[in-house]
Amino acid sequence: EAQPVESGGGSVQAGGSLRLSCIASGFTFDGSDVGWYRQRPGNECELVSTLSSDGRAYYRDSVKGRFTISPDNAKTTVYLQMNSLKPEDAAVYYCVRDSVPGRLHQYTACWGQGTQVTVSS
């Protein structure tokens, strides 16, 4: 299935904020789970957050309370609001959609264009 495109990365100082966008083109996220992943240099791809098609959100422990995943009303964009950023949040961030409920938690690799997040201490 067609995959969305990421945008919104950039460079911030520790403690700063960024909002990433996962943008659907030619489709909507209606009926799909959407997930944000990241890959830091020398590390494996890791799941950061998901938004299920019925609106449930998941966050990995290290970002709970700092990151928020949310959709727009048109269901063509899913945002990842990242606050209180830490140097260890620096990574390339990827978003993926999947029409099979729960399958995003099984992915082990990051793919796509991604958007770079740099956090300086």
Short mmCIF file of N, CA and C in Angstrom, two decimals:
data_model
loop_
_atom_site.label_atom_id
_atom_site.label_comp_id
_atom_site.label_asym_id
_atom_site.label_seq_id
_atom_site.Cartn_x
_atom_site.Cartn_y
_atom_site.Cartn_z
N GLU A 1 0.84 -1.18 0.00
CA GLU A 1 0.00 0.00 0.00
C GLU A 1 0.88 1.24 0.00
N ALA A 2 0.33 2.32 -0.53
CA ALA A 2 1.10 3.56 -0.61
C ALA A 2 1.45 4.04 0.78
N GLN A 3 2.64 4.58 0.90
CA GLN A 3 3.13 5.03 2.20
C GLN A 3 3.19 6.55 2.27
N PRO A 4 3.07 7.09 3.45
CA PRO A 4 3.11 8.55 3.62
C PRO A 4 4.54 9.09 3.56
N VAL A 5 4.65 10.39 3.60
CA VAL A 5 5.93 11.08 3.56
C VAL A 5 6.11 11.89 4.84
N GLU A 6 7.34 11.90 5.35
CA GLU A 6 7.63 12.60 6.59
C GLU A 6 8.16 14.00 6.32
N SER A 7 7.88 14.90 7.23
CA SER A 7 8.49 16.23 7.18
C SER A 7 8.52 16.80 8.59
N GLY A 8 9.23 17.92 8.74
CA GLY A 8 9.22 18.64 10.00
C GLY A 8 10.47 18.49 10.85
N GLY A 9 11.41 17.68 10.41
CA GLY A 9 12.63 17.54 11.18
C GLY A 9 13.45 18.81 11.19
N GLY A 10 14.46 18.83 12.02
CA GLY A 10 15.33 20.00 12.10
C GLY A 10 16.31 19.86 13.24
N SER A 11 16.94 20.97 13.57
CA SER A 11 17.93 21.00 14.65
C SER A 11 17.42 21.87 15.77
N VAL A 12 17.47 21.35 16.99
CA VAL A 12 17.04 22.10 18.16
C VAL A 12 18.02 21.84 19.29
N GLN A 13 17.97 22.70 20.27
CA GLN A 13 18.75 22.46 21.49
C GLN A 13 17.95 21.56 22.42
N ALA A 14 18.66 20.91 23.29
CA ALA A 14 18.00 20.07 24.30
C ALA A 14 16.97 20.90 25.05
N GLY A 15 15.80 20.31 25.25
CA GLY A 15 14.71 21.01 25.89
C GLY A 15 13.74 21.65 24.92
N GLY A 16 14.13 21.69 23.66
CA GLY A 16 13.30 22.30 22.65
C GLY A 16 12.23 21.37 22.12
N SER A 17 11.48 21.86 21.13
CA SER A 17 10.36 21.11 20.58
C SER A 17 10.41 21.09 19.06
N LEU A 18 9.85 20.05 18.51
CA LEU A 18 9.64 19.94 17.08
C LEU A 18 8.31 19.23 16.86
N ARG A 19 7.69 19.50 15.73
CA ARG A 19 6.49 18.76 15.34
C ARG A 19 6.74 18.12 13.98
N LEU A 20 6.70 16.82 13.97
CA LEU A 20 6.86 16.07 12.73
C LEU A 20 5.49 15.82 12.11
N SER A 21 5.47 15.78 10.80
CA SER A 21 4.23 15.51 10.07
C SER A 21 4.40 14.26 9.21
N CYS A 22 3.40 13.44 9.24
CA CYS A 22 3.33 12.24 8.39
C CYS A 22 2.17 12.48 7.44
N ILE A 23 2.50 12.69 6.17
CA ILE A 23 1.53 13.21 5.21
C ILE A 23 1.12 12.16 4.20
N ALA A 24 -0.18 11.97 4.09
CA ALA A 24 -0.73 11.04 3.10
C ALA A 24 -0.99 11.80 1.80
N SER A 25 -0.63 11.19 0.71
CA SER A 25 -0.88 11.79 -0.60
C SER A 25 -1.62 10.78 -1.47
N GLY A 26 -2.83 11.13 -1.86
CA GLY A 26 -3.62 10.23 -2.68
C GLY A 26 -4.39 9.19 -1.90
N PHE A 27 -4.31 9.27 -0.59
CA PHE A 27 -5.08 8.36 0.26
C PHE A 27 -5.29 9.07 1.60
N THR A 28 -6.04 8.44 2.48
CA THR A 28 -6.18 8.96 3.85
C THR A 28 -5.77 7.86 4.82
N PHE A 29 -5.62 8.26 6.07
CA PHE A 29 -5.25 7.30 7.11
C PHE A 29 -6.48 6.62 7.71
N ASP A 30 -7.64 6.91 7.20
CA ASP A 30 -8.86 6.30 7.70
C ASP A 30 -8.76 4.79 7.57
N GLY A 31 -8.93 4.09 8.68
CA GLY A 31 -8.88 2.64 8.67
C GLY A 31 -7.48 2.05 8.81
N SER A 32 -6.48 2.89 8.96
CA SER A 32 -5.09 2.42 9.09
C SER A 32 -4.52 2.77 10.45
N ASP A 33 -3.62 1.93 10.92
CA ASP A 33 -2.75 2.31 12.02
C ASP A 33 -1.59 3.11 11.44
N VAL A 34 -1.09 4.07 12.20
CA VAL A 34 0.04 4.87 11.75
C VAL A 34 1.11 4.83 12.84
N GLY A 35 2.33 4.64 12.42
CA GLY A 35 3.41 4.56 13.41
C GLY A 35 4.58 5.45 13.06
N TRP A 36 5.22 5.95 14.10
CA TRP A 36 6.48 6.69 13.96
C TRP A 36 7.61 5.81 14.50
N TYR A 37 8.65 5.68 13.70
CA TYR A 37 9.84 4.94 14.08
C TYR A 37 11.03 5.89 14.03
N ARG A 38 12.13 5.46 14.61
CA ARG A 38 13.35 6.25 14.48
C ARG A 38 14.56 5.32 14.46
N GLN A 39 15.60 5.82 13.85
CA GLN A 39 16.85 5.07 13.82
C GLN A 39 18.00 6.02 14.11
N ARG A 40 18.69 5.74 15.19
CA ARG A 40 19.86 6.53 15.57
C ARG A 40 21.09 5.89 14.99
N PRO A 41 22.15 6.65 14.72
CA PRO A 41 23.36 6.07 14.14
C PRO A 41 23.87 4.90 14.97
N GLY A 42 24.10 3.80 14.30
CA GLY A 42 24.63 2.63 14.97
C GLY A 42 23.62 1.84 15.76
N ASN A 43 22.36 2.26 15.69
CA ASN A 43 21.30 1.57 16.45
C ASN A 43 20.28 0.96 15.51
N GLU A 44 19.51 0.06 16.05
CA GLU A 44 18.44 -0.54 15.27
C GLU A 44 17.25 0.41 15.20
N CYS A 45 16.41 0.14 14.25
CA CYS A 45 15.16 0.88 14.12
C CYS A 45 14.30 0.59 15.34
N GLU A 46 13.68 1.61 15.90
CA GLU A 46 12.82 1.40 17.06
C GLU A 46 11.49 2.12 16.90
N LEU A 47 10.47 1.49 17.41
CA LEU A 47 9.13 2.06 17.35
C LEU A 47 9.00 3.14 18.41
N VAL A 48 8.55 4.31 18.01
CA VAL A 48 8.43 5.43 18.93
C VAL A 48 6.99 5.59 19.40
N SER A 49 6.07 5.58 18.47
CA SER A 49 4.68 5.84 18.80
C SER A 49 3.78 5.31 17.69
N THR A 50 2.59 4.90 18.08
CA THR A 50 1.60 4.51 17.09
C THR A 50 0.24 5.11 17.43
N LEU A 51 -0.54 5.27 16.39
CA LEU A 51 -1.93 5.70 16.54
C LEU A 51 -2.77 4.68 15.79
N SER A 52 -3.61 3.98 16.53
CA SER A 52 -4.42 2.95 15.89
C SER A 52 -5.59 3.58 15.16
N SER A 53 -6.20 2.80 14.30
CA SER A 53 -7.32 3.32 13.51
C SER A 53 -8.51 3.70 14.38
N ASP A 54 -8.57 3.14 15.60
CA ASP A 54 -9.67 3.51 16.50
C ASP A 54 -9.24 4.56 17.53
N GLY A 55 -8.07 5.17 17.28
CA GLY A 55 -7.68 6.32 18.08
C GLY A 55 -6.81 6.05 19.30
N ARG A 56 -6.40 4.81 19.50
CA ARG A 56 -5.54 4.51 20.65
C ARG A 56 -4.10 4.85 20.33
N ALA A 57 -3.43 5.45 21.31
CA ALA A 57 -2.04 5.84 21.13
C ALA A 57 -1.13 4.95 21.96
N TYR A 58 0.02 4.68 21.40
CA TYR A 58 1.09 3.94 22.09
C TYR A 58 2.36 4.77 22.03
N TYR A 59 3.12 4.75 23.14
CA TYR A 59 4.42 5.43 23.18
C TYR A 59 5.44 4.50 23.83
N ARG A 60 6.65 4.53 23.29
CA ARG A 60 7.70 3.80 23.99
C ARG A 60 8.00 4.55 25.28
N ASP A 61 8.49 3.81 26.26
CA ASP A 61 8.65 4.38 27.59
C ASP A 61 9.48 5.66 27.61
N SER A 62 10.52 5.70 26.79
CA SER A 62 11.46 6.82 26.87
C SER A 62 10.87 8.14 26.36
N VAL A 63 9.72 8.08 25.70
CA VAL A 63 9.13 9.32 25.18
C VAL A 63 7.80 9.66 25.84
N LYS A 64 7.32 8.78 26.70
CA LYS A 64 6.04 9.04 27.36
C LYS A 64 6.09 10.35 28.14
N GLY A 65 5.02 11.14 27.98
CA GLY A 65 4.95 12.42 28.66
C GLY A 65 5.62 13.55 27.91
N ARG A 66 6.39 13.21 26.88
CA ARG A 66 7.09 14.25 26.10
C ARG A 66 6.58 14.31 24.66
N PHE A 67 6.21 13.19 24.10
CA PHE A 67 5.75 13.12 22.71
C PHE A 67 4.24 12.89 22.68
N THR A 68 3.59 13.46 21.67
CA THR A 68 2.16 13.26 21.48
C THR A 68 1.89 13.00 20.01
N ILE A 69 1.17 11.93 19.73
CA ILE A 69 0.78 11.60 18.36
C ILE A 69 -0.68 11.98 18.18
N SER A 70 -0.99 12.59 17.04
CA SER A 70 -2.36 13.03 16.84
C SER A 70 -2.65 13.17 15.34
N PRO A 71 -3.90 13.00 14.94
CA PRO A 71 -4.28 13.16 13.54
C PRO A 71 -4.90 14.52 13.29
N ASP A 72 -4.92 14.93 12.03
CA ASP A 72 -5.72 16.09 11.69
C ASP A 72 -7.14 15.63 11.40
N ASN A 73 -8.05 16.57 11.26
CA ASN A 73 -9.46 16.19 11.08
C ASN A 73 -9.70 15.46 9.77
N ALA A 74 -8.93 15.79 8.77
CA ALA A 74 -9.12 15.17 7.45
C ALA A 74 -8.50 13.79 7.36
N LYS A 75 -7.74 13.41 8.40
CA LYS A 75 -7.04 12.11 8.41
C LYS A 75 -6.09 11.96 7.24
N THR A 76 -5.46 13.06 6.88
CA THR A 76 -4.43 13.01 5.85
C THR A 76 -3.05 13.33 6.42
N THR A 77 -3.01 13.71 7.68
CA THR A 77 -1.74 13.99 8.33
C THR A 77 -1.79 13.47 9.76
N VAL A 78 -0.71 12.85 10.18
CA VAL A 78 -0.54 12.44 11.58
C VAL A 78 0.70 13.14 12.10
N TYR A 79 0.54 13.83 13.21
CA TYR A 79 1.62 14.61 13.77
C TYR A 79 2.29 13.86 14.92
N LEU A 80 3.55 14.16 15.10
CA LEU A 80 4.26 13.73 16.30
C LEU A 80 4.85 14.99 16.93
N GLN A 81 4.20 15.47 17.97
CA GLN A 81 4.69 16.62 18.71
C GLN A 81 5.73 16.14 19.71
N MET A 82 6.92 16.69 19.60
CA MET A 82 8.02 16.25 20.45
C MET A 82 8.47 17.42 21.30
N ASN A 83 8.27 17.31 22.59
CA ASN A 83 8.67 18.35 23.53
C ASN A 83 9.80 17.85 24.43
N SER A 84 10.44 18.78 25.09
CA SER A 84 11.53 18.44 26.01
C SER A 84 12.52 17.48 25.37
N LEU A 85 12.93 17.80 24.17
CA LEU A 85 13.81 16.90 23.42
C LEU A 85 15.15 16.73 24.11
N LYS A 86 15.66 15.52 24.00
CA LYS A 86 16.94 15.15 24.59
C LYS A 86 17.90 14.76 23.48
N PRO A 87 19.19 14.84 23.72
CA PRO A 87 20.16 14.42 22.69
C PRO A 87 19.91 12.99 22.22
N GLU A 88 19.44 12.14 23.08
CA GLU A 88 19.19 10.75 22.69
C GLU A 88 17.96 10.59 21.80
N ASP A 89 17.20 11.66 21.61
CA ASP A 89 16.09 11.62 20.66
C ASP A 89 16.55 11.88 19.23
N ALA A 90 17.78 12.32 19.07
CA ALA A 90 18.29 12.61 17.74
C ALA A 90 18.32 11.33 16.90
N ALA A 91 17.73 11.40 15.73
CA ALA A 91 17.60 10.22 14.87
C ALA A 91 16.95 10.65 13.57
N VAL A 92 16.89 9.71 12.65
CA VAL A 92 16.03 9.87 11.49
C VAL A 92 14.69 9.25 11.85
N TYR A 93 13.64 9.99 11.67
CA TYR A 93 12.29 9.55 12.02
C TYR A 93 11.52 9.17 10.76
N TYR A 94 10.81 8.08 10.85
CA TYR A 94 10.05 7.54 9.72
C TYR A 94 8.61 7.31 10.15
N CYS A 95 7.69 7.47 9.22
CA CYS A 95 6.31 7.09 9.53
C CYS A 95 5.85 6.04 8.53
N VAL A 96 4.98 5.20 9.01
CA VAL A 96 4.47 4.07 8.23
C VAL A 96 2.99 3.91 8.54
N ARG A 97 2.24 3.48 7.57
CA ARG A 97 0.86 3.13 7.83
C ARG A 97 0.66 1.65 7.52
N ASP A 98 -0.32 1.07 8.19
CA ASP A 98 -0.63 -0.33 7.94
C ASP A 98 -2.11 -0.55 8.19
N SER A 99 -2.76 -1.18 7.25
CA SER A 99 -4.20 -1.41 7.38
C SER A 99 -4.50 -2.64 8.23
N VAL A 100 -3.46 -3.38 8.61
CA VAL A 100 -3.66 -4.54 9.47
C VAL A 100 -3.47 -4.10 10.92
N PRO A 101 -4.48 -4.19 11.75
CA PRO A 101 -4.37 -3.71 13.14
C PRO A 101 -3.26 -4.40 13.91
N GLY A 102 -2.44 -3.60 14.59
CA GLY A 102 -1.41 -4.14 15.46
C GLY A 102 -0.12 -4.57 14.79
N ARG A 103 -0.10 -4.64 13.51
CA ARG A 103 1.10 -5.17 12.83
C ARG A 103 2.29 -4.22 12.91
N LEU A 104 2.06 -2.95 13.13
CA LEU A 104 3.18 -2.01 13.22
C LEU A 104 4.17 -2.42 14.30
N HIS A 105 3.71 -3.07 15.34
CA HIS A 105 4.61 -3.47 16.43
C HIS A 105 5.53 -4.62 16.03
N GLN A 106 5.29 -5.20 14.87
CA GLN A 106 6.12 -6.31 14.41
C GLN A 106 7.23 -5.86 13.48
N TYR A 107 7.18 -4.62 13.03
CA TYR A 107 8.20 -4.17 12.09
C TYR A 107 9.56 -4.08 12.79
N THR A 108 10.60 -4.45 12.05
CA THR A 108 11.94 -4.42 12.63
C THR A 108 12.90 -3.52 11.85
N ALA A 109 12.44 -2.95 10.76
CA ALA A 109 13.31 -2.13 9.95
C ALA A 109 12.63 -0.81 9.61
N CYS A 110 13.43 0.23 9.48
CA CYS A 110 12.94 1.52 9.05
C CYS A 110 13.16 1.65 7.55
N TRP A 111 12.23 2.26 6.88
CA TRP A 111 12.42 2.51 5.45
C TRP A 111 11.69 3.80 5.07
N GLY A 112 12.02 4.27 3.88
CA GLY A 112 11.41 5.51 3.39
C GLY A 112 12.39 6.66 3.46
N GLN A 113 11.89 7.82 3.17
CA GLN A 113 12.73 9.03 3.13
C GLN A 113 13.18 9.44 4.52
N GLY A 114 12.29 9.47 5.45
CA GLY A 114 12.61 9.87 6.82
C GLY A 114 12.84 11.37 6.93
N THR A 115 12.88 11.83 8.16
CA THR A 115 13.19 13.23 8.42
C THR A 115 14.15 13.29 9.60
N GLN A 116 15.22 14.07 9.44
CA GLN A 116 16.29 14.09 10.42
C GLN A 116 15.96 15.02 11.59
N VAL A 117 16.16 14.52 12.78
CA VAL A 117 16.02 15.32 13.99
C VAL A 117 17.38 15.36 14.68
N THR A 118 17.88 16.55 14.90
CA THR A 118 19.16 16.74 15.58
C THR A 118 18.91 17.53 16.87
N VAL A 119 19.45 17.02 17.96
CA VAL A 119 19.27 17.68 19.26
C VAL A 119 20.65 17.92 19.86
N SER A 120 20.97 19.16 20.07
CA SER A 120 22.28 19.50 20.62
C SER A 120 22.16 19.73 22.13
N SER A 121 23.21 19.34 22.82
CA SER A 121 23.19 19.48 24.29
C SER A 121 23.73 20.82 24.73
#
